[in-house]
PDB file of N, CA and C in Angstrom:
ATOM      1  N   UNK A   1       7.796-178.766 -18.306  1.00 55.00           N
ATOM      2  CA  UNK A   1       6.702-178.577 -19.271  1.00 55.00           C
ATOM      3  C   UNK A   1       7.033-177.981 -20.410  1.00 55.00           C
ATOM      4  N   UNK A   2       6.888-178.705 -21.515  1.00 67.00           N
ATOM      5  CA  UNK A   2       7.151-178.167 -22.864  1.00 67.00           C
ATOM      6  C   UNK A   2       5.898-177.981 -23.580  1.00 67.00           C
ATOM      7  N   UNK A   3       4.807-178.220 -23.067  1.00 78.00           N
ATOM      8  CA  UNK A   3       3.430-178.041 -23.945  1.00 78.00           C
ATOM      9  C   UNK A   3       3.321-176.577 -23.991  1.00 78.00           C
ATOM     10  N   UNK A   4       2.632-176.209 -25.173  1.00 77.00           N
ATOM     11  CA  UNK A   4       2.241-174.798 -25.383  1.00 77.00           C
ATOM     12  C   UNK A   4       0.888-174.668 -24.555  1.00 77.00           C
ATOM     13  N   UNK A   5       0.607-173.463 -24.251  1.00 82.00           N
ATOM     14  CA  UNK A   5      -0.776-173.293 -23.403  1.00 82.00           C
ATOM     15  C   UNK A   5      -1.929-173.470 -24.552  1.00 82.00           C
ATOM     16  N   UNK A   6      -2.913-173.624 -24.139  1.00 89.00           N
ATOM     17  CA  UNK A   6      -4.118-173.941 -25.123  1.00 89.00           C
ATOM     18  C   UNK A   6      -4.809-172.484 -25.079  1.00 89.00           C
ATOM     19  N   UNK A   7      -4.928-171.940 -26.337  1.00 90.00           N
ATOM     20  CA  UNK A   7      -5.604-170.724 -26.446  1.00 90.00           C
ATOM     21  C   UNK A   7      -6.851-170.940 -27.284  1.00 90.00           C
ATOM     22  N   UNK A   8      -7.867-170.469 -26.942  1.00 94.00           N
ATOM     23  CA  UNK A   8      -9.154-170.577 -27.619  1.00 94.00           C
ATOM     24  C   UNK A   8      -9.333-169.278 -28.434  1.00 94.00           C
ATOM     25  N   UNK A   9      -9.540-169.449 -29.801  1.00 95.00           N
ATOM     26  CA  UNK A   9      -9.791-168.224 -30.601  1.00 95.00           C
ATOM     27  C   UNK A   9     -11.268-168.321 -31.015  1.00 95.00           C
ATOM     28  N   UNK A  10     -11.765-167.121 -31.341  1.00 95.00           N
ATOM     29  CA  UNK A  10     -11.164-165.769 -31.227  1.00 95.00           C
ATOM     30  C   UNK A  10     -10.894-165.316 -29.775  1.00 95.00           C
ATOM     31  N   UNK A  11      -9.829-164.574 -29.695  1.00 96.00           N
ATOM     32  CA  UNK A  11      -9.666-164.027 -28.250  1.00 96.00           C
ATOM     33  C   UNK A  11      -8.893-162.662 -28.517  1.00 96.00           C
ATOM     34  N   UNK A  12      -9.000-161.891 -27.306  1.00 96.00           N
ATOM     35  CA  UNK A  12      -8.281-160.731 -27.158  1.00 96.00           C
ATOM     36  C   UNK A  12      -6.767-160.794 -26.972  1.00 96.00           C
ATOM     37  N   UNK A  13      -5.896-160.222 -27.732  1.00 97.00           N
ATOM     38  CA  UNK A  13      -4.503-160.407 -27.629  1.00 97.00           C
ATOM     39  C   UNK A  13      -3.807-158.966 -27.545  1.00 97.00           C
ATOM     40  N   UNK A  14      -2.820-158.930 -26.706  1.00 97.00           N
ATOM     41  CA  UNK A  14      -2.141-157.599 -26.562  1.00 97.00           C
ATOM     42  C   UNK A  14      -0.622-157.895 -26.974  1.00 97.00           C
ATOM     43  N   UNK A  15      -0.208-157.044 -27.927  1.00 97.00           N
ATOM     44  CA  UNK A  15       1.253-157.088 -28.377  1.00 97.00           C
ATOM     45  C   UNK A  15       1.898-155.905 -27.626  1.00 97.00           C
ATOM     46  N   UNK A  16       3.132-156.054 -27.123  1.00 98.00           N
ATOM     47  CA  UNK A  16       3.952-154.954 -26.700  1.00 98.00           C
ATOM     48  C   UNK A  16       4.902-154.594 -27.830  1.00 98.00           C
ATOM     49  N   UNK A  17       4.735-153.487 -28.207  1.00 97.00           N
ATOM     50  CA  UNK A  17       5.509-153.066 -29.576  1.00 97.00           C
ATOM     51  C   UNK A  17       6.592-152.020 -28.922  1.00 97.00           C
ATOM     52  N   UNK A  18       7.850-152.336 -29.342  1.00 97.00           N
ATOM     53  CA  UNK A  18       9.104-151.326 -28.830  1.00 97.00           C
ATOM     54  C   UNK A  18       9.747-150.877 -29.983  1.00 97.00           C
ATOM     55  N   UNK A  19       9.831-149.762 -29.886  1.00 96.00           N
ATOM     56  CA  UNK A  19      10.723-148.800 -31.015  1.00 96.00           C
ATOM     57  C   UNK A  19      11.236-147.697 -30.271  1.00 96.00           C
ATOM     58  N   UNK A  20      11.772-146.811 -31.057  1.00 94.00           N
ATOM     59  CA  UNK A  20      12.304-145.547 -30.680  1.00 94.00           C
ATOM     60  C   UNK A  20      11.385-144.400 -30.791  1.00 94.00           C
ATOM     61  N   UNK A  21      10.445-144.376 -31.790  1.00 93.00           N
ATOM     62  CA  UNK A  21       9.563-143.117 -32.063  1.00 93.00           C
ATOM     63  C   UNK A  21       8.238-143.601 -31.872  1.00 93.00           C
ATOM     64  N   UNK A  22       7.501-142.896 -30.902  1.00 94.00           N
ATOM     65  CA  UNK A  22       5.944-143.244 -30.801  1.00 94.00           C
ATOM     66  C   UNK A  22       5.058-142.885 -32.123  1.00 94.00           C
ATOM     67  N   UNK A  23       5.508-141.867 -32.876  1.00 95.00           N
ATOM     68  CA  UNK A  23       4.798-141.578 -33.974  1.00 95.00           C
ATOM     69  C   UNK A  23       4.981-142.698 -35.149  1.00 95.00           C
ATOM     70  N   UNK A  24       6.120-143.292 -35.237  1.00 94.00           N
ATOM     71  CA  UNK A  24       6.433-144.402 -36.203  1.00 94.00           C
ATOM     72  C   UNK A  24       5.567-145.415 -35.692  1.00 94.00           C
ATOM     73  N   UNK A  25       5.450-145.832 -34.407  1.00 95.00           N
ATOM     74  CA  UNK A  25       4.721-146.945 -34.059  1.00 95.00           C
ATOM     75  C   UNK A  25       3.173-146.789 -34.269  1.00 95.00           C
ATOM     76  N   UNK A  26       2.644-145.611 -33.991  1.00 94.00           N
ATOM     77  CA  UNK A  26       1.346-145.220 -34.243  1.00 94.00           C
ATOM     78  C   UNK A  26       0.982-145.381 -35.785  1.00 94.00           C
ATOM     79  N   UNK A  27       1.884-144.791 -36.624  1.00 94.00           N
ATOM     80  CA  UNK A  27       1.670-144.857 -38.047  1.00 94.00           C
ATOM     81  C   UNK A  27       1.653-146.368 -38.581  1.00 94.00           C
ATOM     82  N   UNK A  28       2.714-147.178 -38.060  1.00 93.00           N
ATOM     83  CA  UNK A  28       2.659-148.603 -38.486  1.00 93.00           C
ATOM     84  C   UNK A  28       1.446-149.332 -38.174  1.00 93.00           C
ATOM     85  N   UNK A  29       0.898-149.066 -37.005  1.00 94.00           N
ATOM     86  CA  UNK A  29      -0.276-149.743 -36.566  1.00 94.00           C
ATOM     87  C   UNK A  29      -1.419-149.377 -37.464  1.00 94.00           C
ATOM     88  N   UNK A  30      -1.566-147.966 -37.637  1.00 92.00           N
ATOM     89  CA  UNK A  30      -2.822-147.559 -38.330  1.00 92.00           C
ATOM     90  C   UNK A  30      -2.658-147.990 -39.871  1.00 92.00           C
ATOM     91  N   UNK A  31      -1.525-148.222 -40.395  1.00 91.00           N
ATOM     92  CA  UNK A  31      -1.232-148.456 -41.703  1.00 91.00           C
ATOM     93  C   UNK A  31      -1.665-150.007 -41.897  1.00 91.00           C
ATOM     94  N   UNK A  32      -1.369-151.030 -40.921  1.00 90.00           N
ATOM     95  CA  UNK A  32      -1.800-152.315 -40.997  1.00 90.00           C
ATOM     96  C   UNK A  32      -3.076-152.571 -40.585  1.00 90.00           C
ATOM     97  N   UNK A  33      -3.605-151.802 -39.626  1.00 88.00           N
ATOM     98  CA  UNK A  33      -5.046-152.004 -39.119  1.00 88.00           C
ATOM     99  C   UNK A  33      -5.765-150.730 -39.302  1.00 88.00           C
ATOM    100  N   UNK A  34      -6.342-150.399 -40.553  1.00 81.00           N
ATOM    101  CA  UNK A  34      -6.926-148.999 -40.750  1.00 81.00           C
ATOM    102  C   UNK A  34      -8.052-148.794 -39.915  1.00 81.00           C
ATOM    103  N   UNK A  35      -8.990-149.769 -39.501  1.00 86.00           N
ATOM    104  CA  UNK A  35     -10.094-149.444 -38.664  1.00 86.00           C
ATOM    105  C   UNK A  35      -9.659-149.217 -37.235  1.00 86.00           C
ATOM    106  N   UNK A  36      -9.596-148.096 -36.945  1.00 81.00           N
ATOM    107  CA  UNK A  36      -9.227-147.611 -35.456  1.00 81.00           C
ATOM    108  C   UNK A  36     -10.134-148.182 -34.481  1.00 81.00           C
ATOM    109  N   UNK A  37     -11.354-148.422 -34.781  1.00 87.00           N
ATOM    110  CA  UNK A  37     -12.387-149.032 -33.795  1.00 87.00           C
ATOM    111  C   UNK A  37     -12.163-150.432 -33.481  1.00 87.00           C
ATOM    112  N   UNK A  38     -11.175-151.098 -34.203  1.00 88.00           N
ATOM    113  CA  UNK A  38     -10.926-152.512 -34.064  1.00 88.00           C
ATOM    114  C   UNK A  38      -9.749-152.751 -33.050  1.00 88.00           C
ATOM    115  N   UNK A  39      -9.161-151.792 -32.487  1.00 94.00           N
ATOM    116  CA  UNK A  39      -7.840-152.136 -31.598  1.00 94.00           C
ATOM    117  C   UNK A  39      -7.751-150.894 -30.740  1.00 94.00           C
ATOM    118  N   UNK A  40      -6.938-151.125 -29.831  1.00 96.00           N
ATOM    119  CA  UNK A  40      -6.577-150.123 -28.704  1.00 96.00           C
ATOM    120  C   UNK A  40      -5.064-150.010 -28.752  1.00 96.00           C
ATOM    121  N   UNK A  41      -4.575-148.815 -28.734  1.00 96.00           N
ATOM    122  CA  UNK A  41      -3.202-148.589 -28.637  1.00 96.00           C
ATOM    123  C   UNK A  41      -2.882-147.591 -27.668  1.00 96.00           C
ATOM    124  N   UNK A  42      -2.161-148.089 -26.599  1.00 97.00           N
ATOM    125  CA  UNK A  42      -1.900-147.262 -25.477  1.00 97.00           C
ATOM    126  C   UNK A  42      -0.397-147.267 -25.098  1.00 97.00           C
ATOM    127  N   UNK A  43       0.201-146.150 -24.756  1.00 96.00           N
ATOM    128  CA  UNK A  43       1.581-146.013 -24.393  1.00 96.00           C
ATOM    129  C   UNK A  43       1.830-146.849 -23.293  1.00 96.00           C
ATOM    130  N   UNK A  44       3.069-147.425 -23.229  1.00 95.00           N
ATOM    131  CA  UNK A  44       3.642-148.363 -22.165  1.00 95.00           C
ATOM    132  C   UNK A  44       4.686-147.557 -21.322  1.00 95.00           C
ATOM    133  N   UNK A  45       5.842-148.258 -21.343  1.00 95.00           N
ATOM    134  CA  UNK A  45       7.093-147.687 -20.655  1.00 95.00           C
ATOM    135  C   UNK A  45       7.951-147.095 -21.572  1.00 95.00           C
ATOM    136  N   UNK A  46       8.836-146.221 -20.976  1.00 94.00           N
ATOM    137  CA  UNK A  46      10.010-145.570 -21.671  1.00 94.00           C
ATOM    138  C   UNK A  46      11.270-146.187 -21.108  1.00 94.00           C
ATOM    139  N   UNK A  47      12.248-146.542 -21.788  1.00 93.00           N
ATOM    140  CA  UNK A  47      13.470-146.983 -21.291  1.00 93.00           C
ATOM    141  C   UNK A  47      14.253-145.894 -20.430  1.00 93.00           C
ATOM    142  N   UNK A  48      15.180-146.473 -19.524  1.00 93.00           N
ATOM    143  CA  UNK A  48      15.739-145.554 -18.637  1.00 93.00           C
ATOM    144  C   UNK A  48      16.450-144.437 -19.165  1.00 93.00           C
ATOM    145  N   UNK A  49      17.140-144.618 -20.373  1.00 93.00           N
ATOM    146  CA  UNK A  49      17.711-143.480 -21.095  1.00 93.00           C
ATOM    147  C   UNK A  49      16.930-142.878 -22.141  1.00 93.00           C
ATOM    148  N   UNK A  50      15.759-143.323 -22.101  1.00 90.00           N
ATOM    149  CA  UNK A  50      14.679-142.561 -23.067  1.00 90.00           C
ATOM    150  C   UNK A  50      14.817-142.905 -24.638  1.00 90.00           C
ATOM    151  N   UNK A  51      15.669-144.050 -24.869  1.00 92.00           N
ATOM    152  CA  UNK A  51      15.948-144.360 -26.223  1.00 92.00           C
ATOM    153  C   UNK A  51      14.861-145.194 -26.730  1.00 92.00           C
ATOM    154  N   UNK A  52      14.052-145.963 -25.948  1.00 95.00           N
ATOM    155  CA  UNK A  52      12.963-146.766 -26.440  1.00 95.00           C
ATOM    156  C   UNK A  52      11.664-146.564 -25.788  1.00 95.00           C
ATOM    157  N   UNK A  53      10.619-146.684 -26.442  1.00 96.00           N
ATOM    158  CA  UNK A  53       9.325-146.592 -25.970  1.00 96.00           C
ATOM    159  C   UNK A  53       8.559-147.919 -26.247  1.00 96.00           C
ATOM    160  N   UNK A  54       7.593-148.247 -25.412  1.00 97.00           N
ATOM    161  CA  UNK A  54       6.787-149.342 -25.631  1.00 97.00           C
ATOM    162  C   UNK A  54       5.275-148.903 -25.765  1.00 97.00           C
ATOM    163  N   UNK A  55       4.541-149.646 -26.666  1.00 97.00           N
ATOM    164  CA  UNK A  55       3.064-149.387 -26.731  1.00 97.00           C
ATOM    165  C   UNK A  55       2.379-150.679 -26.710  1.00 97.00           C
ATOM    166  N   UNK A  56       1.130-150.702 -26.171  1.00 98.00           N
ATOM    167  CA  UNK A  56       0.438-151.885 -25.936  1.00 98.00           C
ATOM    168  C   UNK A  56      -0.737-151.817 -27.084  1.00 98.00           C
ATOM    169  N   UNK A  57      -0.727-152.797 -27.921  1.00 97.00           N
ATOM    170  CA  UNK A  57      -1.593-152.940 -28.997  1.00 97.00           C
ATOM    171  C   UNK A  57      -2.582-154.040 -28.677  1.00 97.00           C
ATOM    172  N   UNK A  58      -3.945-153.798 -28.445  1.00 97.00           N
ATOM    173  CA  UNK A  58      -4.881-154.784 -27.945  1.00 97.00           C
ATOM    174  C   UNK A  58      -5.944-155.046 -29.129  1.00 97.00           C
ATOM    175  N   UNK A  59      -6.102-156.243 -29.626  1.00 96.00           N
ATOM    176  CA  UNK A  59      -7.176-156.417 -30.607  1.00 96.00           C
ATOM    177  C   UNK A  59      -7.704-157.906 -30.445  1.00 96.00           C
ATOM    178  N   UNK A  60      -8.697-158.087 -31.213  1.00 95.00           N
ATOM    179  CA  UNK A  60      -9.252-159.491 -31.267  1.00 95.00           C
ATOM    180  C   UNK A  60      -8.467-160.106 -32.340  1.00 95.00           C
ATOM    181  N   UNK A  61      -7.932-161.407 -32.089  1.00 94.00           N
ATOM    182  CA  UNK A  61      -7.321-162.253 -33.221  1.00 94.00           C
ATOM    183  C   UNK A  61      -8.254-163.377 -33.419  1.00 94.00           C
ATOM    184  N   UNK A  62      -8.384-163.977 -34.663  1.00 95.00           N
ATOM    185  CA  UNK A  62      -9.320-164.940 -34.926  1.00 95.00           C
ATOM    186  C   UNK A  62      -8.678-166.255 -34.979  1.00 95.00           C
ATOM    187  N   UNK A  63      -7.297-166.337 -35.084  1.00 96.00           N
ATOM    188  CA  UNK A  63      -6.576-167.477 -35.089  1.00 96.00           C
ATOM    189  C   UNK A  63      -5.130-167.335 -34.865  1.00 96.00           C
ATOM    190  N   UNK A  64      -4.384-168.381 -34.387  1.00 94.00           N
ATOM    191  CA  UNK A  64      -2.846-168.289 -34.280  1.00 94.00           C
ATOM    192  C   UNK A  64      -2.278-167.738 -35.465  1.00 94.00           C
ATOM    193  N   UNK A  65      -2.633-168.071 -36.678  1.00 96.00           N
ATOM    194  CA  UNK A  65      -2.119-167.651 -37.973  1.00 96.00           C
ATOM    195  C   UNK A  65      -2.236-166.208 -38.027  1.00 96.00           C
ATOM    196  N   UNK A  66      -3.426-165.730 -37.694  1.00 95.00           N
ATOM    197  CA  UNK A  66      -3.711-164.239 -37.773  1.00 95.00           C
ATOM    198  C   UNK A  66      -2.742-163.542 -36.713  1.00 95.00           C
ATOM    199  N   UNK A  67      -2.696-164.065 -35.528  1.00 95.00           N
ATOM    200  CA  UNK A  67      -1.781-163.352 -34.661  1.00 95.00           C
ATOM    201  C   UNK A  67      -0.381-163.457 -35.023  1.00 95.00           C
ATOM    202  N   UNK A  68       0.076-164.537 -35.619  1.00 96.00           N
ATOM    203  CA  UNK A  68       1.527-164.455 -36.111  1.00 96.00           C
ATOM    204  C   UNK A  68       1.619-163.562 -37.218  1.00 96.00           C
ATOM    205  N   UNK A  69       0.733-163.380 -38.181  1.00 95.00           N
ATOM    206  CA  UNK A  69       0.800-162.625 -39.234  1.00 95.00           C
ATOM    207  C   UNK A  69       0.939-161.135 -38.899  1.00 95.00           C
ATOM    208  N   UNK A  70       0.062-160.712 -37.826  1.00 94.00           N
ATOM    209  CA  UNK A  70       0.174-159.368 -37.350  1.00 94.00           C
ATOM    210  C   UNK A  70       1.536-159.039 -36.812  1.00 94.00           C
ATOM    211  N   UNK A  71       2.092-159.981 -35.969  1.00 96.00           N
ATOM    212  CA  UNK A  71       3.491-159.888 -35.499  1.00 96.00           C
ATOM    213  C   UNK A  71       4.494-159.687 -36.528  1.00 96.00           C
ATOM    214  N   UNK A  72       4.555-160.602 -37.544  1.00 96.00           N
ATOM    215  CA  UNK A  72       5.430-160.647 -38.683  1.00 96.00           C
ATOM    216  C   UNK A  72       5.376-159.258 -39.503  1.00 96.00           C
ATOM    217  N   UNK A  73       4.135-158.929 -39.692  1.00 95.00           N
ATOM    218  CA  UNK A  73       3.868-157.693 -40.524  1.00 95.00           C
ATOM    219  C   UNK A  73       4.399-156.334 -39.609  1.00 95.00           C
ATOM    220  N   UNK A  74       4.082-156.384 -38.415  1.00 94.00           N
ATOM    221  CA  UNK A  74       4.555-155.247 -37.533  1.00 94.00           C
ATOM    222  C   UNK A  74       6.057-155.109 -37.442  1.00 94.00           C
ATOM    223  N   UNK A  75       6.544-156.276 -37.465  1.00 95.00           N
ATOM    224  CA  UNK A  75       8.188-156.191 -37.369  1.00 95.00           C
ATOM    225  C   UNK A  75       8.747-155.746 -38.534  1.00 95.00           C
ATOM    226  N   UNK A  76       8.104-155.895 -39.768  1.00 95.00           N
ATOM    227  CA  UNK A  76       8.581-155.148 -41.059  1.00 95.00           C
ATOM    228  C   UNK A  76       8.434-153.778 -41.081  1.00 95.00           C
ATOM    229  N   UNK A  77       7.792-153.043 -40.321  1.00 93.00           N
ATOM    230  CA  UNK A  77       7.479-151.694 -40.336  1.00 93.00           C
ATOM    231  C   UNK A  77       8.679-150.985 -39.719  1.00 93.00           C
ATOM    232  N   UNK A  78       9.073-149.786 -40.520  1.00 90.00           N
ATOM    233  CA  UNK A  78      10.069-148.946 -40.014  1.00 90.00           C
ATOM    234  C   UNK A  78       9.874-148.410 -38.594  1.00 90.00           C
ATOM    235  N   UNK A  79      10.729-148.374 -37.749  1.00 90.00           N
ATOM    236  CA  UNK A  79      10.537-147.903 -36.451  1.00 90.00           C
ATOM    237  C   UNK A  79      10.225-148.719 -35.304  1.00 90.00           C
ATOM    238  N   UNK A  80       9.829-150.001 -35.668  1.00 94.00           N
ATOM    239  CA  UNK A  80       9.530-151.130 -34.772  1.00 94.00           C
ATOM    240  C   UNK A  80      10.685-151.966 -34.619  1.00 94.00           C
ATOM    241  N   UNK A  81      11.179-152.128 -33.477  1.00 95.00           N
ATOM    242  CA  UNK A  81      12.366-152.908 -33.265  1.00 95.00           C
ATOM    243  C   UNK A  81      12.009-154.358 -32.606  1.00 95.00           C
ATOM    244  N   UNK A  82      11.097-154.287 -31.704  1.00 95.00           N
ATOM    245  CA  UNK A  82      10.787-155.750 -31.100  1.00 95.00           C
ATOM    246  C   UNK A  82       9.308-155.845 -30.908  1.00 95.00           C
ATOM    247  N   UNK A  83       8.689-157.107 -30.911  1.00 96.00           N
ATOM    248  CA  UNK A  83       7.289-157.482 -30.525  1.00 96.00           C
ATOM    249  C   UNK A  83       7.302-158.407 -29.380  1.00 96.00           C
ATOM    250  N   UNK A  84       6.712-158.119 -28.231  1.00 93.00           N
ATOM    251  CA  UNK A  84       6.661-159.205 -27.233  1.00 93.00           C
ATOM    252  C   UNK A  84       5.145-159.423 -27.209  1.00 93.00           C
TER     253      UNK A  84
END
């Protein structure tokens, strides 16, 4: 199966943001999405050695383009290493 799943927009989407510093992740998200009422940001896991933390960003995306833009813009922020 090589077909992409069908996603109906708008929909709620959760990004897993991985970085080293929780404060940097929170700051990056609040900078890109200033309306705190429009998203949820919750802590996820910490790596075994404590070097990395993950946070779950949940928000409504209106289109695939918007989802991809959020991902691209988050990856540009200092302190964010991966987005899943």
